Amino acid sequence: MTRRAAFLDRDGVLIEEVHHLHRAEDVRLIPGAAAAVRRLRELGLAVVVVTNQSAVARGLCSEEELAGIHARLRELLRADGADWDDLLYCPHHPTEGVGRYRTACDCRKPSPGMLLEAARRHALDLGRSFLVGDKASDLEAARRVGCAAVLVRTGHGARQPPGTPSDAVVADLPAAAAWIGDRMVAP
Ligand SMILES: [Mg+2]
Ligand SMILES: [Zn+2]
């Protein structure tokens, strides 16, 4: 038995884009994001957050600060009846930063390592799953494992050029959840 998933990028999709966010008090949900996450789970999808956090490699945010940010984000979602099934982050960067974080890993999007790891953990059917992102690297990670890719116009999505390859382009996460909902009920 396998589940379908909705993979959600964090910055610019779930929360407002803040360059190298490192303080929990700066976490702001995109309007309607919690209701959208609720809707995705009501559809039976596993909601999995997948986020590149090279701020860790760059020494701008510690893994402890990152844990605080994610605790705050989860608190905001839960206050509105939403939650995620899992969250995976890539703390690496191939050329920037220090120590073990400076590495050409296979988890930094557009590599699909986080999607593959989530699929392994939760027995997900990637070919029938969805990803919502605001950057071409998100959409490319989805493409590499056969997920449908939805580009939102929030965050960096406002600046993605027309013709960026995706299965849909919508305004924001609530619109993405509606698009996914339509696909779930289609024969
Ligand atoms: Mg993003
Ligand atoms: Zn990584």
Coordinates of C-alpha atoms in Angstrom, one line a residue, residues 147-151 165-169 179 183:
C147 CA 5.9 14.1 -9.3
A148 CA 3.5 16.7 -10.8
A149 CA 5.1 20.1 -10.2
V150 CA 3.1 23.2 -9.3
L151 CA 4.7 26.7 -9.4
P165 CA 8.6 24.0 -16.9
S166 CA 5.8 23.0 -14.6
D167 CA 2.4 21.2 -14.7
A168 CA 0.6 24.2 -13.4
V169 CA 1.2 27.8 -12.5
W179 CA -5.5 22.5 -8.3
R183 CA -6.6 16.3 -10.0

